[in-house]
Amino acid sequence: MTVAKKKTVTSASKKVTEKLLGKVVHYYDKIGVAIVDLNAPLKLGDTVLLKKGEHVLTQRVSSMQMEHQPIAKAKKGDVIGLKVKKEVQEGAVVVAG
């Protein structure tokens, strides 16, 4: 009598790490702009996710300003105005998409 060997296949759990780019400190609803305190560099064309609770907004960075002047890139520590497609909540985290 032959006993069949059982193979146990264990897959490693996939850990998703998100790069924290910053945090929304204010939102201007009339002009659709989120004020973001950056923890990492950001540039035009980057894809970002703005998340708070169940609310998630994914978009490409198409317009950002600092001191009311358009900028193409920002560095860690900068506080920028980011044009957003939909309303975001203060305290939302901004992560790389």
PDB file of C-alpha atoms in Angstrom, residues 15-84:
ATOM      1  CA  LYS A  15       2.633  43.296   3.074  1.00  0.00           C
ATOM      2  CA  VAL A  16       1.708  46.547   1.436  1.00  0.00           C
ATOM      3  CA  THR A  17       3.653  49.521   2.629  1.00  0.00           C
ATOM      4  CA  GLU A  18       2.570  52.983   1.693  1.00  0.00           C
ATOM      5  CA  LYS A  19       4.962  55.895   1.501  1.00  0.00           C
ATOM      6  CA  LEU A  20       3.602  58.733   3.625  1.00  0.00           C
ATOM      7  CA  LEU A  21       3.980  62.001   1.739  1.00  0.00           C
ATOM      8  CA  GLY A  22       2.149  64.341   4.085  1.00  0.00           C
ATOM      9  CA  LYS A  23      -1.037  65.317   5.875  1.00  0.00           C
ATOM     10  CA  VAL A  24      -3.942  67.612   4.986  1.00  0.00           C
ATOM     11  CA  VAL A  25      -4.007  70.443   7.526  1.00  0.00           C
ATOM     12  CA  HIS A  26      -6.823  72.481   5.920  1.00  0.00           C
ATOM     13  CA  TYR A  27      -9.284  72.270   3.025  1.00  0.00           C
ATOM     14  CA  TYR A  28     -10.724  75.232   1.096  1.00  0.00           C
ATOM     15  CA  ASP A  29     -14.005  73.931  -0.298  1.00  0.00           C
ATOM     16  CA  LYS A  30     -14.845  76.936  -2.505  1.00  0.00           C
ATOM     17  CA  ILE A  31     -11.643  76.584  -4.539  1.00  0.00           C
ATOM     18  CA  GLY A  32     -11.052  72.827  -4.074  1.00  0.00           C
ATOM     19  CA  VAL A  33      -7.598  73.138  -2.532  1.00  0.00           C
ATOM     20  CA  ALA A  34      -6.074  71.024   0.230  1.00  0.00           C
ATOM     21  CA  ILE A  35      -3.246  72.508   2.298  1.00  0.00           C
ATOM     22  CA  VAL A  36      -0.694  69.733   2.793  1.00  0.00           C
ATOM     23  CA  ASP A  37       2.236  69.631   5.219  1.00  0.00           C
ATOM     24  CA  LEU A  38       4.769  67.446   3.387  1.00  0.00           C
ATOM     25  CA  ASN A  39       6.879  64.690   4.978  1.00  0.00           C
ATOM     26  CA  ALA A  40       8.508  63.753   1.651  1.00  0.00           C
ATOM     27  CA  PRO A  41       9.165  65.340  -1.760  1.00  0.00           C
ATOM     28  CA  LEU A  42       6.294  65.713  -4.239  1.00  0.00           C
ATOM     29  CA  LYS A  43       6.234  66.807  -7.881  1.00  0.00           C
ATOM     30  CA  LEU A  44       3.747  67.473 -10.658  1.00  0.00           C
ATOM     31  CA  GLY A  45       2.625  64.246 -12.320  1.00  0.00           C
ATOM     32  CA  ASP A  46       2.931  62.107  -9.166  1.00  0.00           C
ATOM     33  CA  THR A  47      -0.075  59.959  -8.280  1.00  0.00           C
ATOM     34  CA  VAL A  48      -1.293  60.351  -4.706  1.00  0.00           C
ATOM     35  CA  LEU A  49      -3.983  58.908  -2.465  1.00  0.00           C
ATOM     36  CA  LEU A  50      -5.659  61.130   0.105  1.00  0.00           C
ATOM     37  CA  LYS A  51      -7.122  58.893   2.801  1.00  0.00           C
ATOM     38  CA  LYS A  52      -9.134  59.334   5.970  1.00  0.00           C
ATOM     39  CA  GLY A  53     -11.309  56.528   7.278  1.00  0.00           C
ATOM     40  CA  GLU A  54     -13.390  55.088   4.449  1.00  0.00           C
ATOM     41  CA  HIS A  55     -12.787  58.120   2.219  1.00  0.00           C
ATOM     42  CA  VAL A  56     -10.058  57.620  -0.397  1.00  0.00           C
ATOM     43  CA  LEU A  57      -9.305  59.958  -3.291  1.00  0.00           C
ATOM     44  CA  THR A  58      -6.783  58.906  -5.924  1.00  0.00           C
ATOM     45  CA  GLN A  59      -5.492  61.531  -8.315  1.00  0.00           C
ATOM     46  CA  ARG A  60      -2.506  62.778 -10.252  1.00  0.00           C
ATOM     47  CA  VAL A  61      -0.865  65.983  -8.994  1.00  0.00           C
ATOM     48  CA  SER A  62      -1.775  68.515 -11.683  1.00  0.00           C
ATOM     49  CA  SER A  63      -1.452  71.789  -9.788  1.00  0.00           C
ATOM     50  CA  MET A  64       0.263  72.864  -6.597  1.00  0.00           C
ATOM     51  CA  GLN A  65       1.306  76.183  -5.133  1.00  0.00           C
ATOM     52  CA  MET A  66       3.444  77.574  -2.363  1.00  0.00           C
ATOM     53  CA  GLU A  67       2.985  81.167  -1.159  1.00  0.00           C
ATOM     54  CA  HIS A  68       0.384  81.624  -3.970  1.00  0.00           C
ATOM     55  CA  GLN A  69       2.988  80.818  -6.652  1.00  0.00           C
ATOM     56  CA  PRO A  70       2.742  77.744  -8.915  1.00  0.00           C
ATOM     57  CA  ILE A  71       5.500  75.193  -8.289  1.00  0.00           C
ATOM     58  CA  ALA A  72       6.606  72.029 -10.105  1.00  0.00           C
ATOM     59  CA  LYS A  73       8.087  70.270  -7.085  1.00  0.00           C
ATOM     60  CA  ALA A  74       8.138  70.572  -3.316  1.00  0.00           C
ATOM     61  CA  LYS A  75      10.423  69.152  -0.648  1.00  0.00           C
ATOM     62  CA  LYS A  76       9.992  67.653   2.805  1.00  0.00           C
ATOM     63  CA  GLY A  77       8.850  70.325   5.267  1.00  0.00           C
ATOM     64  CA  ASP A  78       7.077  72.489   2.676  1.00  0.00           C
ATOM     65  CA  VAL A  79       3.425  73.429   3.188  1.00  0.00           C
ATOM     66  CA  ILE A  80       1.687  73.481  -0.190  1.00  0.00           C
ATOM     67  CA  GLY A  81      -1.712  74.080  -1.729  1.00  0.00           C
ATOM     68  CA  LEU A  82      -2.791  71.016  -3.723  1.00  0.00           C
ATOM     69  CA  LYS A  83      -5.696  71.271  -6.185  1.00  0.00           C
ATOM     70  CA  VAL A  84      -8.020  68.291  -5.612  1.00  0.00           C
TER      71      VAL A  84
END
